[in-house]
Amino acid sequence: MRQELLSLPKGLAEEVSKNLVMVARLLDEDPEQAYAYSRIALRLASRVAAVREAAGFAAYATQKYSEALAEFRAAKRMTGSVELWPVMADCERGLGRPERALAMAGEPEVQKLDKAGQVEMRLVAAGARRDQGQLEAAIVTLQSPELASHSLQPWTARLRYAYADALLAAGREDEAREWFGKTLEADKDGSTDASDRLAELDGVEFVDASVDLADDLVEDDQDEDDQDPAEVAAAERATDVAEYYDEDDDEYEPLESEADFDVTDEIVVVEDDEDDEDDERDAGRDKA
């Protein structure tokens, strides 16, 4: 790409380069924004193959398949490369023309693809078979040395996943479970949802704890709203008059617990001072 941009004036090359960087950065997380940047680059340098290719992928990511196919064809004419052949065939699928995708799978260009490109073409052809309702044919299309290989390649997880998914669609559940498991072994970066598909087959349901907590809070609020206002007021009054002991208060003396109280302790009766004075007067009268 750098070499292609060198054919442009320096200032223009820098501007185009910035937009292409943004396309690559946003393509997965924000395809629409990536598409907007690709249109800017395309307006600035439509005769650069890298720009046409980037515009094609941005259009493809936003499901603008007709536009994507036109850009990919333009890039292919400029470079003579066949590496875009599988994605071009997939655009035909997106346009509702699976028969054209299958025709492209049989063209000589496929033999010029590298191993990754050939696997990608096989995936597209299998998808086209499924588009036509030919599930068994799709399964056979995916059966290949690459599928049976124990060597893990960047495309291994996707190939195994497509095979497992086709088996499941055909009602071959046990085989599908086996291949979803093999997909999981190859999917080191979590690019597929093979673990979720396995869980579904095994009847495992995942519960979102945050949702349950939110539901509990809503129920608690509803319970509080349903309380009798009179009962709430009575409880508050009872709390207000309850005696509160502060252990940090010097005058605070904790009550003895039942465990500390001995029923055999001697009970001492302490008489009031007024009672003592009455007793002394009565004793004086008796002496008189």
Tab-separated table of C-alpha atoms in Angstrom:
chain	number	residue	atom	x	y	z
A	1	MET	CA	0.000	0.000	0.000
A	2	ARG	CA	2.838	2.391	0.854
A	3	GLN	CA	4.268	1.947	-2.616
A	4	GLU	CA	0.898	2.765	-4.185
A	5	LEU	CA	0.521	5.908	-2.102
A	6	LEU	CA	3.957	7.116	-3.200
A	7	SER	CA	2.453	7.757	-6.623
A	8	LEU	CA	0.397	10.571	-5.061
A	9	PRO	CA	1.583	14.060	-4.100
A	10	LYS	CA	2.979	14.039	-0.565
A	11	GLY	CA	0.186	16.021	1.076
A	12	LEU	CA	-2.499	13.984	-0.660
A	13	ALA	CA	-0.762	10.721	0.203
A	14	GLU	CA	-0.724	11.663	3.895
A	15	GLU	CA	-4.405	12.558	3.868
A	16	VAL	CA	-5.373	9.338	2.120
A	17	SER	CA	-3.181	7.331	4.499
A	18	LYS	CA	-4.881	8.840	7.564
A	19	ASN	CA	-8.308	7.878	6.257
A	20	LEU	CA	-7.202	4.337	5.426
A	21	VAL	CA	-5.805	3.937	8.945
A	22	MET	CA	-9.164	4.963	10.373
A	23	VAL	CA	-10.942	2.472	8.111
A	24	ALA	CA	-8.756	-0.361	9.400
A	25	ARG	CA	-9.155	0.772	13.019
A	26	LEU	CA	-12.953	1.094	12.943
A	27	LEU	CA	-13.916	-1.691	10.559
A	28	ASP	CA	-14.844	-4.181	13.305
A	29	GLU	CA	-16.126	-1.912	16.065
A	30	ASP	CA	-17.892	0.781	14.018
A	31	PRO	CA	-18.403	-0.297	10.375
A	32	GLU	CA	-20.553	2.700	9.489
A	33	GLN	CA	-17.881	5.136	10.583
A	34	ALA	CA	-15.245	3.094	8.777
A	35	TYR	CA	-17.382	3.276	5.645
A	36	ALA	CA	-17.530	7.087	5.949
A	37	TYR	CA	-13.731	7.304	6.096
A	38	SER	CA	-13.430	4.962	3.117
A	39	ARG	CA	-15.625	7.254	1.034
A	40	ILE	CA	-13.316	10.167	1.808
A	41	ALA	CA	-10.264	8.162	0.754
A	42	LEU	CA	-12.091	6.989	-2.369
A	43	ARG	CA	-12.931	10.571	-3.322
A	44	LEU	CA	-9.293	11.581	-2.898
A	45	ALA	CA	-7.617	8.650	-4.646
A	46	SER	CA	-9.959	6.372	-6.551
A	47	ARG	CA	-7.162	5.147	-8.825
A	48	VAL	CA	-5.229	3.526	-5.969
A	49	ALA	CA	-5.986	-0.197	-5.645
A	50	ALA	CA	-5.523	-0.184	-1.863
A	51	VAL	CA	-8.162	2.514	-1.566
A	52	ARG	CA	-10.628	0.552	-3.719
A	53	GLU	CA	-9.988	-2.564	-1.633
A	54	ALA	CA	-10.482	-0.699	1.652
A	55	ALA	CA	-13.687	0.832	0.304
A	56	GLY	CA	-14.842	-2.637	-0.705
A	57	PHE	CA	-14.303	-4.100	2.769
A	58	ALA	CA	-16.012	-1.129	4.414
A	59	ALA	CA	-19.033	-1.543	2.138
A	60	TYR	CA	-19.004	-5.313	2.767
A	61	ALA	CA	-19.000	-4.764	6.542
A	62	THR	CA	-22.095	-2.573	6.230
A	63	GLN	CA	-23.823	-5.133	3.969
A	64	LYS	CA	-23.658	-2.890	0.885
A	65	TYR	CA	-22.819	-5.934	-1.211
A	66	SER	CA	-23.346	-4.470	-4.661
A	67	GLU	CA	-21.045	-1.563	-3.887
A	68	ALA	CA	-18.499	-3.858	-2.247
A	69	LEU	CA	-18.448	-6.165	-5.271
A	70	ALA	CA	-17.826	-3.233	-7.616
A	71	GLU	CA	-14.893	-2.035	-5.514
A	72	PHE	CA	-13.375	-5.509	-5.244
A	73	ARG	CA	-13.636	-5.984	-9.004
A	74	ALA	CA	-11.907	-2.645	-9.540
A	75	ALA	CA	-9.094	-3.588	-7.142
A	76	LYS	CA	-8.686	-6.959	-8.890
A	77	ARG	CA	-8.395	-5.280	-12.284
A	78	MET	CA	-5.754	-2.888	-10.968
A	79	THR	CA	-3.583	-5.498	-9.278
A	80	GLY	CA	-4.313	-8.706	-11.186
A	81	SER	CA	-4.461	-10.508	-7.823
A	82	VAL	CA	-7.092	-13.183	-7.103
A	83	GLU	CA	-6.930	-12.943	-3.311
A	84	LEU	CA	-10.275	-11.117	-3.198
A	85	TRP	CA	-12.028	-13.914	-5.092
A	86	PRO	CA	-13.666	-15.569	-2.016
A	87	VAL	CA	-15.077	-12.303	-0.639
A	88	MET	CA	-16.330	-11.400	-4.108
A	89	ALA	CA	-18.179	-14.734	-4.191
A	90	ASP	CA	-19.607	-14.015	-0.763
A	91	CYS	CA	-20.915	-10.691	-2.063
A	92	GLU	CA	-22.835	-12.680	-4.643
A	93	ARG	CA	-24.391	-14.629	-1.778
A	94	GLY	CA	-25.248	-11.370	-0.040
A	95	LEU	CA	-27.024	-10.226	-3.193
A	96	GLY	CA	-29.143	-13.379	-3.145
A	97	ARG	CA	-27.253	-15.095	-5.955
A	98	PRO	CA	-25.779	-18.278	-4.393
A	99	GLU	CA	-25.611	-19.959	-7.793
A	100	ARG	CA	-23.070	-17.366	-8.938
A	101	ALA	CA	-21.022	-17.948	-5.798
A	102	LEU	CA	-20.972	-21.685	-6.570
A	103	ALA	CA	-19.953	-20.980	-10.153
A	104	MET	CA	-17.040	-18.860	-8.886
A	105	ALA	CA	-15.985	-21.753	-6.617
A	106	GLY	CA	-15.323	-23.791	-9.746
A	107	GLU	CA	-13.325	-21.141	-11.622
A	108	PRO	CA	-9.543	-21.444	-12.266
A	109	GLU	CA	-8.907	-18.470	-9.956
A	110	VAL	CA	-9.519	-20.739	-6.954
A	111	GLN	CA	-6.457	-22.824	-7.820
A	112	LYS	CA	-4.313	-19.689	-7.657
A	113	LEU	CA	-5.357	-18.943	-4.063
A	114	ASP	CA	-3.118	-19.797	-1.136
A	115	LYS	CA	-4.276	-22.344	1.423
A	116	ALA	CA	-6.116	-19.749	3.529
A	117	GLY	CA	-7.874	-18.426	0.425
A	118	GLN	CA	-8.925	-21.916	-0.648
A	119	VAL	CA	-10.375	-22.634	2.792
A	120	GLU	CA	-12.246	-19.330	2.644
A	121	MET	CA	-13.615	-20.259	-0.776
A	122	ARG	CA	-14.775	-23.608	0.627
A	123	LEU	CA	-16.608	-21.802	3.424
A	124	VAL	CA	-18.339	-19.530	0.934
A	125	ALA	CA	-19.339	-22.466	-1.278
A	126	ALA	CA	-20.755	-24.348	1.720
A	127	GLY	CA	-22.714	-21.246	2.672
A	128	ALA	CA	-24.094	-21.023	-0.852
A	129	ARG	CA	-25.223	-24.642	-0.633
A	130	ARG	CA	-27.043	-23.863	2.594
A	131	ASP	CA	-28.633	-20.816	0.960
A	132	GLN	CA	-30.142	-23.236	-1.547
A	133	GLY	CA	-31.336	-25.585	1.214
A	134	GLN	CA	-28.741	-28.253	0.339
A	135	LEU	CA	-27.568	-29.088	3.865
A	136	GLU	CA	-25.953	-32.432	3.108
A	137	ALA	CA	-24.117	-30.919	0.147
A	138	ALA	CA	-22.840	-28.151	2.418
A	139	ILE	CA	-21.522	-30.754	4.873
A	140	VAL	CA	-19.736	-32.621	2.089
A	141	THR	CA	-18.259	-29.361	0.765
A	142	LEU	CA	-16.639	-28.674	4.142
A	143	GLN	CA	-15.173	-32.169	4.458
A	144	SER	CA	-11.551	-31.707	3.454
A	145	PRO	CA	-7.975	-32.450	4.529
A	146	GLU	CA	-7.907	-29.062	6.240
A	147	LEU	CA	-10.902	-30.045	8.389
A	148	ALA	CA	-9.358	-33.369	9.377
A	149	SER	CA	-5.917	-31.905	10.077
A	150	HIS	CA	-4.735	-31.726	13.696
A	151	SER	CA	-2.577	-28.739	12.818
A	152	LEU	CA	-4.097	-25.520	14.102
A	153	GLN	CA	-4.153	-22.683	11.590
A	154	PRO	CA	-5.764	-19.225	11.726
A	155	TRP	CA	-8.737	-20.562	9.797
A	156	THR	CA	-9.138	-23.879	11.687
A	157	ALA	CA	-11.698	-22.656	14.227
A	158	ARG	CA	-13.923	-21.067	11.578
A	159	LEU	CA	-13.834	-24.170	9.391
A	160	ARG	CA	-14.709	-26.497	12.272
A	161	TYR	CA	-17.431	-24.147	13.457
A	162	ALA	CA	-19.044	-24.010	10.009
A	163	TYR	CA	-18.965	-27.806	9.847
A	164	ALA	CA	-20.516	-28.180	13.316
A	165	ASP	CA	-23.208	-25.640	12.473
A	166	ALA	CA	-24.073	-27.440	9.231
A	167	LEU	CA	-24.298	-30.772	11.068
A	168	LEU	CA	-26.645	-29.256	13.624
A	169	ALA	CA	-28.829	-27.726	10.904
A	170	ALA	CA	-29.067	-31.192	9.346
A	171	GLY	CA	-30.241	-32.673	12.663
A	172	ARG	CA	-27.008	-34.537	13.398
A	173	GLU	CA	-26.769	-33.277	16.966
A	174	ASP	CA	-24.215	-35.724	18.398
A	175	GLU	CA	-21.756	-35.036	15.594
A	176	ALA	CA	-22.395	-31.303	15.920
A	177	ARG	CA	-21.579	-31.431	19.643
A	178	GLU	CA	-18.313	-33.221	18.858
A	179	TRP	CA	-17.257	-30.594	16.298
A	180	PHE	CA	-18.259	-27.647	18.438
A	181	GLY	CA	-15.934	-29.161	21.040
A	182	LYS	CA	-13.146	-29.415	18.459
A	183	THR	CA	-13.834	-25.823	17.462
A	184	LEU	CA	-13.384	-24.760	21.074
A	185	GLU	CA	-9.991	-26.478	21.160
A	186	ALA	CA	-8.822	-24.445	18.166
A	187	ASP	CA	-10.495	-21.158	19.096
A	188	LYS	CA	-7.809	-19.687	21.329
A	189	ASP	CA	-8.889	-16.063	20.897
A	190	GLY	CA	-12.644	-16.647	21.257
A	191	SER	CA	-13.516	-15.653	17.706
A	192	THR	CA	-16.541	-17.992	17.661
A	193	ASP	CA	-19.356	-18.677	20.107
A	194	ALA	CA	-18.652	-22.410	20.157
A	195	SER	CA	-18.790	-22.538	23.973
A	196	ASP	CA	-22.286	-21.024	23.971
A	197	ARG	CA	-23.447	-23.431	21.277
A	198	LEU	CA	-22.157	-26.370	23.308
A	199	ALA	CA	-23.941	-25.082	26.398
A	200	GLU	CA	-27.203	-24.802	24.441
A	201	LEU	CA	-26.862	-28.383	23.238
A	202	ASP	CA	-26.252	-29.552	26.814
A	203	GLY	CA	-29.224	-27.592	28.121
A	204	VAL	CA	-27.162	-25.190	30.205
A	205	GLU	CA	-28.720	-21.790	30.834
A	206	PHE	CA	-26.633	-18.783	31.818
A	207	VAL	CA	-28.164	-16.398	34.341
A	208	ASP	CA	-27.225	-12.742	34.375
A	209	ALA	CA	-26.575	-11.987	38.059
A	210	SER	CA	-26.838	-8.242	37.506
A	211	VAL	CA	-30.357	-8.653	36.105
A	212	ASP	CA	-31.415	-10.778	39.091
A	213	LEU	CA	-30.008	-8.193	41.501
A	214	ALA	CA	-31.906	-5.421	39.760
A	215	ASP	CA	-35.102	-7.476	39.973
A	216	ASP	CA	-34.551	-8.030	43.705
A	217	LEU	CA	-34.090	-4.308	44.272
A	218	VAL	CA	-37.299	-3.570	42.413
A	219	GLU	CA	-39.151	-6.142	44.513
A	220	ASP	CA	-37.745	-4.628	47.725
A	221	ASP	CA	-38.929	-1.183	46.668
A	222	GLN	CA	-42.350	-2.580	45.908
A	223	ASP	CA	-42.491	-4.274	49.332
A	224	GLU	CA	-41.680	-0.976	51.027
A	225	ASP	CA	-44.368	0.775	49.018
A	226	ASP	CA	-46.911	-1.877	50.082
A	227	GLN	CA	-46.319	-1.374	53.850
A	228	ASP	CA	-49.151	0.050	55.979
A	229	PRO	CA	-48.290	3.696	56.799
A	230	ALA	CA	-49.789	3.282	60.300
A	231	GLU	CA	-47.554	0.287	61.015
A	232	VAL	CA	-44.507	2.176	59.788
A	233	ALA	CA	-45.335	5.170	62.031
A	234	ALA	CA	-45.839	2.914	65.063
A	235	ALA	CA	-42.520	1.205	64.473
A	236	GLU	CA	-40.767	4.555	64.206
A	237	ARG	CA	-42.316	5.734	67.503
A	238	ALA	CA	-41.221	2.536	69.209
A	239	THR	CA	-37.701	3.100	67.967
A	240	ASP	CA	-37.708	6.698	69.203
A	241	VAL	CA	-38.664	5.771	72.802
A	242	ALA	CA	-36.370	2.778	73.040
A	243	GLU	CA	-33.585	3.336	75.579
A	244	TYR	CA	-30.192	3.575	73.973
A	245	TYR	CA	-27.044	2.722	75.897
A	246	ASP	CA	-23.739	4.162	74.821
A	247	GLU	CA	-20.872	1.952	75.932
A	248	ASP	CA	-18.506	4.917	75.752
A	249	ASP	CA	-20.591	6.798	78.319
A	250	ASP	CA	-18.942	6.780	81.812
A	251	GLU	CA	-22.338	6.386	83.465
A	252	TYR	CA	-23.260	3.411	81.313
A	253	GLU	CA	-23.542	0.178	83.252
A	254	PRO	CA	-24.412	-2.881	81.218
A	255	LEU	CA	-27.135	-5.136	82.533
A	256	GLU	CA	-26.102	-8.471	83.890
A	257	SER	CA	-26.944	-11.329	81.644
A	258	GLU	CA	-28.878	-14.294	82.874
A	259	ALA	CA	-25.698	-16.339	82.703
A	260	ASP	CA	-23.951	-14.008	85.170
A	261	PHE	CA	-26.852	-13.923	87.646
A	262	ASP	CA	-26.740	-16.573	90.426
A	263	VAL	CA	-30.143	-17.340	91.955
A	264	THR	CA	-28.375	-18.411	95.147
A	265	ASP	CA	-26.884	-14.968	95.760
A	266	GLU	CA	-27.998	-13.376	99.019
A	267	ILE	CA	-30.678	-10.785	98.575
A	268	VAL	CA	-29.982	-7.650	100.556
A	269	VAL	CA	-32.892	-5.338	101.260
A	270	VAL	CA	-31.905	-1.723	101.465
A	271	GLU	CA	-34.423	0.478	103.305
A	272	ASP	CA	-35.023	4.092	102.447
A	273	ASP	CA	-33.775	6.854	104.795
A	274	GLU	CA	-37.318	7.895	105.632
A	275	ASP	CA	-38.067	4.394	106.875
A	276	ASP	CA	-34.929	4.528	109.088
A	277	GLU	CA	-36.086	7.802	110.735
A	278	ASP	CA	-39.548	6.374	111.453
A	279	ASP	CA	-37.947	3.367	113.144
A	280	GLU	CA	-35.787	5.604	115.386
A	281	ARG	CA	-38.824	7.643	116.554
A	282	ASP	CA	-40.737	4.496	117.350
A	283	ALA	CA	-37.806	3.196	119.400
A	284	GLY	CA	-37.658	6.470	121.371
A	285	ARG	CA	-41.329	6.266	122.277
A	286	ASP	CA	-40.930	2.715	123.481
A	287	LYS	CA	-38.097	3.769	125.841
A	288	ALA	CA	-40.205	6.593	127.249
